[in-house]
Amino acid sequence: MPVPHLATALTGPLLELERRILEAQPRIEHWFRSEWHNHATPFYGSVDLRNSGFKLAPVDMNLFPGGFNNLNPDFLPLAVQAAMSGVEKVCPEARSMLLIPENHTRNTFYLQNVASLVHIFEQAGLNVRLGTLNPEISVPTELTAANGAVLTLEPVRREGDRLRLADGFDPCIVLLNNDLSGGIPDTLSGLEQNLLPPLHAGWAVRRKSNHFEAYDKVCNEFAGLLDIDPWTINPMFSACRGLDFQSRQGEETLADTVSTLLERIRVKYREHDIKEEPFVIVKADAGTYGMGVMSVKRPEDVIGLNRKARNKMSVVKEGLEVSEVIVQEGVHTFETVNEAVAEPVVYMMDRYVVGGFYRVHTGRGIDENLNAPGMHFVPLSFESVCLPDRKGSPDCPPNRFYAYGVIARLALLAASLELEATDPDFN
Amino acid sequence: MPVPHLATALTGPLLELERRILEAQPRIEHWFRSEWHNHATPFYGSVDLRNSGFKLAPVDMNLFPGGFNNLNPDFLPLAVQAAMSGVEKVCPEARSMLLIPENHTRNTFYLQNVASLVHIFEQAGLNVRLGTLNPEISVPTELTAANGAVLTLEPVRREGDRLRLADGFDPCIVLLNNDLSGGIPDTLSGLEQNLLPPLHAGWAVRRKSNHFEAYDKVCNEFAGLLDIDPWTINPMFSACRGLDFQSRQGEETLADTVSTLLERIRVKYREHDIKEEPFVIVKADAGTYGMGVMSVKRPEDVIGLNRKARNKMSVVKEGLEVSEVIVQEGVHTFETVNEAVAEPVVYMMDRYVVGGFYRVHTGRGIDENLNAPGMHFVPLSFESVCLPDRKGSPDCPPNRFYAYGVIARLALLAASLELEATDPDFN
């Protein structure tokens, strides 16, 4: 596994943040332990981070993570151990798991991710099989992943309140690796089996703005613990509703929201003496896969979008229409690997960081979204686990990764608060 | 890390056992999950295994494991994660730990083990300091481990029901890496802090015969699960009490016990068509460090011991006198590494296997104790973690290590039952 050469010209503020995170490690871990004592950990998740040299912040939190195939295989045992811990919490009696992947089964890299997940849960000691919600698959079907792994997808059957396979396979746990962008299928409603993550974590219900609202709370508490400006780890945002990109309805409101947020960023940049040009990201409040995402530097950029841009913004995965967006403070990516722009992604299971990788893209700028359709990123797995090296400098790779792991876990904790706050059974 | 060349001429039976363990992996893991749901996991432990080609069995279970320095450093993150899990169970509010090592501070390899433990618990996010029970250390004292790591040992103070250090350090957890062979010091009795392992795990109270009695139960259940003869994973034993090696009191009884056990082994050897010569190990029922251990092939070998042998048998660590022994079925070590005899040792934290190593000794026979005083073993860490590779052959290294991890966890579970059965607060 090559060691990524981090060419980031790390300036004062981030080094200072990393130093503080490192010094406060026992306090941070103690705080996380107490928080996880009071809040249920999401079963798994991944967090997209951005490191601008003056700010280190999550920009997205995925509760149905793909990309496990991009992690350093040397550290998969950490994922297995974390999976054991997660299964023990959810259902210590579990013998078997039905894993339900996305329907886009032609993406052979995604299939590799599915194969990695199967491997992890098998090593954790479960009987794992793959069920599909794809109506096009009516019999057990073999698919081959990019690395040659062969997977058998089987149509699921709803029998009473249980999900089964045709031969009677009756799983204890149903694990979704399908983010339900297309809505919640009846097949999954009211199951008596353990369904993970819960249905309201799917993009049919979930809103990024709820997540970042929860993240605000988590950040403010954490920033108090470390005595830092929470802004250094938190991207500002505003939600904007009632849009119709095709008919241009609401574009003035959107421009106002963009304008206000850009002004708030300028104030923070002046306060922290930052010379960069502020920008915001406009993206669908529900949805994933980098569809419906725009990088915007001026409010007028969202007025009078051409047809292509309107099309791009108006629909995300599975044809879901976009009427709600989140306008999020853009965080420059100042990290580069071999002169290519790099964005770290951190993976977690239960409450543990199990690895991560850099999404490396040569053709994109530091203020662009790196997770875009058709994007050909090169994954570069972290060369060490996210544990601190107290004797190293604050920005040596283990400590850099530790800081990433801490910020990612803040986002995981925010997801936990978010799922509590949006749980239909308790609201 | 070199890959150990396992020269074991593995004959049918063990391959068969390894195959069954591998095939039953989901059943085994499910069973462990249920067991750990009902029994508290010891905080940490190590198990000495023996692999004779026809039998794979634990011969000792250490609840105060040294040797963490011998594990593959690449896998220390597994220990850190397991430590996080263990701490979360015992005391989620914990911020700090006082680690109390053995008093034999001149063993610089042992000090390396202490440094490894400090590192693991620091990475898990605790403030860790070292307290000593050694009356010769009255002020904070720096000691240097074999690898140059510097440790500061500080005298402990009992203040009310709490253990503290001179500057007021007031740990949440007191972790013993001292097996209390010399008795339970008043300083440790009735502490309100979390004391791990509990005092009755120390050799002042603990008896190997209690452990192997519990192991009998665990094995019988496990053997039923796999449909194997429990003898293939369980060394037979008898306890023998009221001995005085110096005055030769009880040696006839001991010879009878040896004779009976040798006969029982012969019966099993005939049943399994094994041509090897049976032997038994006579060792102190309480104690460790391979003192007071004899390998015996004939009952008369324990009659009329010469002075040297009597001295060797009569006293173990810290001058503890031996009046109780356990006579244990000897398990040949048929594993060799580069033609040297090798004995695997497996390390666990919480309920997780975190690594292991081979104790490799060129100067000893296959029926001798490899953990003897003055023994200069070469540690050879396992080159992979103890997770199965279902696509590999039953005896490929990952699967061999998985089987070792399973048997070691049976011993850990037995230790859990043993500690329940011998807990003075519940008996």
Short mmCIF file of N, CA and C in Angstrom, two decimals, chain B residues 62-158:
data_model
loop_
_atom_site.label_atom_id
_atom_site.label_comp_id
_atom_site.label_asym_id
_atom_site.label_seq_id
_atom_site.Cartn_x
_atom_site.Cartn_y
_atom_site.Cartn_z
N ASN B 62 -3.69 -17.64 31.58
CA ASN B 62 -3.12 -16.58 32.41
C ASN B 62 -4.06 -15.38 32.46
N LEU B 63 -4.46 -14.99 33.64
CA LEU B 63 -5.38 -13.85 33.76
C LEU B 63 -4.64 -12.52 33.99
N PHE B 64 -3.31 -12.59 34.06
CA PHE B 64 -2.48 -11.39 34.21
C PHE B 64 -1.40 -11.46 33.13
N PRO B 65 -1.81 -11.43 31.87
CA PRO B 65 -0.87 -11.77 30.80
C PRO B 65 0.29 -10.79 30.66
N GLY B 66 1.50 -11.35 30.60
CA GLY B 66 2.67 -10.59 30.16
C GLY B 66 2.83 -10.90 28.68
N GLY B 67 3.84 -10.35 28.05
CA GLY B 67 4.16 -10.74 26.67
C GLY B 67 3.42 -9.97 25.60
N PHE B 68 2.70 -8.92 25.96
CA PHE B 68 2.03 -8.13 24.91
C PHE B 68 3.05 -7.53 23.94
N ASN B 69 4.28 -7.37 24.41
CA ASN B 69 5.35 -6.87 23.53
C ASN B 69 5.70 -7.86 22.42
N ASN B 70 5.29 -9.12 22.58
CA ASN B 70 5.63 -10.13 21.57
C ASN B 70 4.62 -10.21 20.44
N LEU B 71 3.53 -9.45 20.55
CA LEU B 71 2.52 -9.52 19.50
C LEU B 71 2.98 -8.71 18.28
N ASN B 72 2.43 -9.06 17.14
CA ASN B 72 2.73 -8.34 15.91
C ASN B 72 2.25 -6.89 16.05
N PRO B 73 3.19 -5.92 16.01
CA PRO B 73 2.77 -4.53 16.24
C PRO B 73 1.74 -4.04 15.21
N ASP B 74 1.72 -4.68 14.03
CA ASP B 74 0.72 -4.28 13.03
C ASP B 74 -0.71 -4.47 13.53
N PHE B 75 -0.88 -5.38 14.49
CA PHE B 75 -2.24 -5.68 14.92
C PHE B 75 -2.59 -5.05 16.27
N LEU B 76 -1.69 -4.21 16.80
CA LEU B 76 -2.02 -3.56 18.07
C LEU B 76 -3.34 -2.78 18.01
N PRO B 77 -3.70 -2.19 16.84
CA PRO B 77 -5.01 -1.52 16.80
C PRO B 77 -6.17 -2.42 17.22
N LEU B 78 -6.05 -3.72 16.96
CA LEU B 78 -7.10 -4.65 17.40
C LEU B 78 -7.18 -4.66 18.93
N ALA B 79 -6.01 -4.63 19.56
CA ALA B 79 -5.98 -4.61 21.03
C ALA B 79 -6.56 -3.30 21.54
N VAL B 80 -6.27 -2.21 20.85
CA VAL B 80 -6.79 -0.90 21.27
C VAL B 80 -8.32 -0.90 21.19
N GLN B 81 -8.84 -1.40 20.07
CA GLN B 81 -10.29 -1.45 19.91
C GLN B 81 -10.93 -2.35 20.98
N ALA B 82 -10.30 -3.50 21.23
CA ALA B 82 -10.83 -4.41 22.24
C ALA B 82 -10.74 -3.77 23.62
N ALA B 83 -9.66 -3.03 23.87
CA ALA B 83 -9.52 -2.34 25.16
C ALA B 83 -10.64 -1.31 25.33
N MET B 84 -10.95 -0.58 24.24
CA MET B 84 -12.05 0.39 24.28
C MET B 84 -13.35 -0.32 24.67
N SER B 85 -13.57 -1.48 24.05
CA SER B 85 -14.79 -2.23 24.33
C SER B 85 -14.82 -2.71 25.78
N GLY B 86 -13.68 -3.21 26.26
CA GLY B 86 -13.61 -3.69 27.64
C GLY B 86 -13.84 -2.58 28.63
N VAL B 87 -13.21 -1.43 28.40
CA VAL B 87 -13.36 -0.28 29.31
C VAL B 87 -14.81 0.20 29.30
N GLU B 88 -15.40 0.23 28.12
CA GLU B 88 -16.80 0.67 27.99
C GLU B 88 -17.73 -0.20 28.85
N LYS B 89 -17.43 -1.52 28.88
CA LYS B 89 -18.28 -2.42 29.66
C LYS B 89 -18.10 -2.22 31.16
N VAL B 90 -16.84 -2.13 31.57
CA VAL B 90 -16.53 -2.10 33.00
C VAL B 90 -16.88 -0.75 33.59
N CYS B 91 -16.56 0.32 32.88
CA CYS B 91 -16.70 1.65 33.45
C CYS B 91 -16.67 2.68 32.33
N PRO B 92 -17.82 2.92 31.70
CA PRO B 92 -17.84 3.86 30.56
C PRO B 92 -17.40 5.27 30.97
N GLU B 93 -17.49 5.57 32.26
CA GLU B 93 -17.12 6.90 32.72
C GLU B 93 -15.62 7.04 32.98
N ALA B 94 -14.87 5.95 32.75
CA ALA B 94 -13.46 5.96 33.14
C ALA B 94 -12.65 7.00 32.36
N ARG B 95 -11.79 7.70 33.07
CA ARG B 95 -10.86 8.64 32.45
C ARG B 95 -9.42 8.15 32.63
N SER B 96 -9.19 7.40 33.68
CA SER B 96 -7.80 7.11 34.03
C SER B 96 -7.65 5.70 34.57
N MET B 97 -6.44 5.20 34.42
CA MET B 97 -6.13 3.83 34.83
C MET B 97 -4.79 3.80 35.56
N LEU B 98 -4.78 3.08 36.65
CA LEU B 98 -3.52 2.80 37.33
C LEU B 98 -3.19 1.35 37.02
N LEU B 99 -2.06 1.14 36.37
CA LEU B 99 -1.65 -0.21 36.01
C LEU B 99 -0.60 -0.66 37.01
N ILE B 100 -0.84 -1.82 37.63
CA ILE B 100 0.10 -2.31 38.65
C ILE B 100 0.83 -3.53 38.11
N PRO B 101 2.10 -3.35 37.73
CA PRO B 101 2.86 -4.47 37.18
C PRO B 101 3.43 -5.38 38.26
N GLU B 102 4.04 -6.44 37.82
CA GLU B 102 4.78 -7.34 38.71
C GLU B 102 5.91 -6.57 39.40
N ASN B 103 6.40 -7.15 40.50
CA ASN B 103 7.50 -6.49 41.21
C ASN B 103 8.88 -6.78 40.60
N HIS B 104 8.96 -7.84 39.76
CA HIS B 104 10.28 -8.19 39.24
C HIS B 104 10.69 -7.22 38.13
N THR B 105 11.05 -6.04 38.56
CA THR B 105 11.27 -4.94 37.63
C THR B 105 12.63 -5.00 36.94
N ARG B 106 13.40 -6.04 37.24
CA ARG B 106 14.71 -6.13 36.58
C ARG B 106 14.61 -6.87 35.24
N ASN B 107 13.46 -7.48 35.00
CA ASN B 107 13.24 -8.17 33.73
C ASN B 107 12.84 -7.12 32.68
N THR B 108 13.82 -6.73 31.87
CA THR B 108 13.56 -5.61 30.95
C THR B 108 12.62 -6.01 29.81
N PHE B 109 12.46 -7.33 29.57
CA PHE B 109 11.47 -7.76 28.58
C PHE B 109 10.07 -7.63 29.16
N TYR B 110 9.96 -7.97 30.45
CA TYR B 110 8.66 -7.78 31.10
C TYR B 110 8.28 -6.29 31.07
N LEU B 111 9.28 -5.42 31.29
CA LEU B 111 8.99 -3.98 31.26
C LEU B 111 8.51 -3.54 29.88
N GLN B 112 9.00 -4.23 28.85
CA GLN B 112 8.52 -3.94 27.49
C GLN B 112 7.03 -4.29 27.36
N ASN B 113 6.65 -5.40 27.99
CA ASN B 113 5.24 -5.77 28.03
C ASN B 113 4.42 -4.67 28.71
N VAL B 114 4.93 -4.15 29.82
CA VAL B 114 4.22 -3.09 30.54
C VAL B 114 4.09 -1.86 29.65
N ALA B 115 5.17 -1.54 28.94
CA ALA B 115 5.13 -0.38 28.03
C ALA B 115 4.08 -0.60 26.94
N SER B 116 3.98 -1.84 26.42
CA SER B 116 2.96 -2.14 25.40
C SER B 116 1.56 -1.92 25.97
N LEU B 117 1.34 -2.39 27.18
CA LEU B 117 0.01 -2.24 27.79
C LEU B 117 -0.32 -0.76 27.99
N VAL B 118 0.65 0.02 28.47
CA VAL B 118 0.43 1.45 28.65
C VAL B 118 0.04 2.08 27.32
N HIS B 119 0.77 1.72 26.28
CA HIS B 119 0.51 2.26 24.95
C HIS B 119 -0.92 1.92 24.48
N ILE B 120 -1.31 0.67 24.67
CA ILE B 120 -2.64 0.23 24.25
C ILE B 120 -3.73 1.04 24.97
N PHE B 121 -3.60 1.17 26.29
CA PHE B 121 -4.66 1.86 27.02
C PHE B 121 -4.62 3.37 26.81
N GLU B 122 -3.43 3.91 26.52
CA GLU B 122 -3.36 5.33 26.16
C GLU B 122 -4.04 5.55 24.81
N GLN B 123 -3.77 4.66 23.87
CA GLN B 123 -4.42 4.82 22.56
C GLN B 123 -5.93 4.64 22.67
N ALA B 124 -6.35 3.86 23.66
CA ALA B 124 -7.80 3.70 23.88
C ALA B 124 -8.38 4.93 24.55
N GLY B 125 -7.52 5.88 24.91
CA GLY B 125 -8.02 7.17 25.42
C GLY B 125 -8.03 7.33 26.93
N LEU B 126 -7.22 6.56 27.62
CA LEU B 126 -7.16 6.70 29.07
C LEU B 126 -5.86 7.40 29.49
N ASN B 127 -5.92 8.11 30.60
CA ASN B 127 -4.69 8.55 31.25
C ASN B 127 -4.17 7.37 32.04
N VAL B 128 -2.97 6.91 31.70
CA VAL B 128 -2.46 5.69 32.33
C VAL B 128 -1.20 6.03 33.13
N ARG B 129 -1.16 5.57 34.38
CA ARG B 129 0.08 5.67 35.15
C ARG B 129 0.37 4.33 35.80
N LEU B 130 1.62 4.17 36.21
CA LEU B 130 2.05 2.89 36.75
C LEU B 130 2.23 2.98 38.25
N GLY B 131 1.52 2.13 38.98
CA GLY B 131 1.67 2.08 40.43
C GLY B 131 2.39 0.80 40.80
N THR B 132 3.14 0.83 41.87
CA THR B 132 3.82 -0.40 42.26
C THR B 132 3.52 -0.77 43.70
N LEU B 133 3.47 -2.08 43.92
CA LEU B 133 3.27 -2.62 45.27
C LEU B 133 4.62 -2.94 45.90
N ASN B 134 5.69 -2.75 45.13
CA ASN B 134 7.03 -3.11 45.58
C ASN B 134 7.48 -2.20 46.72
N PRO B 135 7.67 -2.77 47.93
CA PRO B 135 8.02 -1.93 49.07
C PRO B 135 9.38 -1.24 48.90
N GLU B 136 10.20 -1.78 47.96
CA GLU B 136 11.52 -1.16 47.75
C GLU B 136 11.44 0.14 46.96
N ILE B 137 10.28 0.38 46.34
CA ILE B 137 10.14 1.61 45.56
C ILE B 137 9.29 2.60 46.35
N SER B 138 9.96 3.60 46.91
CA SER B 138 9.24 4.54 47.78
C SER B 138 9.09 5.92 47.14
N VAL B 139 9.76 6.14 46.04
CA VAL B 139 9.60 7.39 45.29
C VAL B 139 9.43 7.04 43.81
N PRO B 140 8.85 7.95 43.01
CA PRO B 140 8.72 7.66 41.58
C PRO B 140 10.08 7.27 40.99
N THR B 141 10.09 6.16 40.28
CA THR B 141 11.36 5.60 39.82
C THR B 141 11.29 5.29 38.33
N GLU B 142 12.29 5.76 37.60
CA GLU B 142 12.32 5.49 36.16
C GLU B 142 13.02 4.17 35.89
N LEU B 143 12.40 3.36 35.03
CA LEU B 143 12.99 2.09 34.63
C LEU B 143 13.02 2.04 33.11
N THR B 144 14.03 1.39 32.58
CA THR B 144 14.16 1.34 31.13
C THR B 144 13.94 -0.08 30.62
N ALA B 145 13.00 -0.23 29.70
CA ALA B 145 12.70 -1.54 29.13
C ALA B 145 13.75 -1.93 28.11
N ALA B 146 13.72 -3.21 27.71
CA ALA B 146 14.73 -3.74 26.78
C ALA B 146 14.79 -2.95 25.47
N ASN B 147 13.65 -2.39 25.06
CA ASN B 147 13.64 -1.64 23.80
C ASN B 147 13.89 -0.15 24.01
N GLY B 148 14.27 0.22 25.24
CA GLY B 148 14.60 1.62 25.50
C GLY B 148 13.45 2.46 26.01
N ALA B 149 12.24 1.90 26.04
CA ALA B 149 11.10 2.65 26.56
C ALA B 149 11.33 2.94 28.04
N VAL B 150 11.01 4.17 28.44
CA VAL B 150 11.21 4.54 29.84
C VAL B 150 9.87 4.57 30.56
N LEU B 151 9.83 3.88 31.70
CA LEU B 151 8.60 3.79 32.47
C LEU B 151 8.84 4.41 33.84
N THR B 152 7.82 5.10 34.36
CA THR B 152 7.93 5.63 35.72
C THR B 152 6.99 4.86 36.64
N LEU B 153 7.59 4.15 37.58
CA LEU B 153 6.80 3.41 38.56
C LEU B 153 6.66 4.27 39.81
N GLU B 154 5.43 4.38 40.31
CA GLU B 154 5.21 5.21 41.49
C GLU B 154 4.58 4.39 42.60
N PRO B 155 5.00 4.63 43.83
CA PRO B 155 4.40 3.88 44.94
C PRO B 155 2.92 4.24 45.08
N VAL B 156 2.09 3.24 45.35
CA VAL B 156 0.66 3.52 45.52
C VAL B 156 0.39 3.88 46.97
N ARG B 157 -0.68 4.63 47.19
CA ARG B 157 -1.12 4.99 48.53
C ARG B 157 -2.56 4.59 48.69
N ARG B 158 -2.87 4.02 49.80
CA ARG B 158 -4.25 3.73 50.11
C ARG B 158 -4.81 4.90 50.89
#
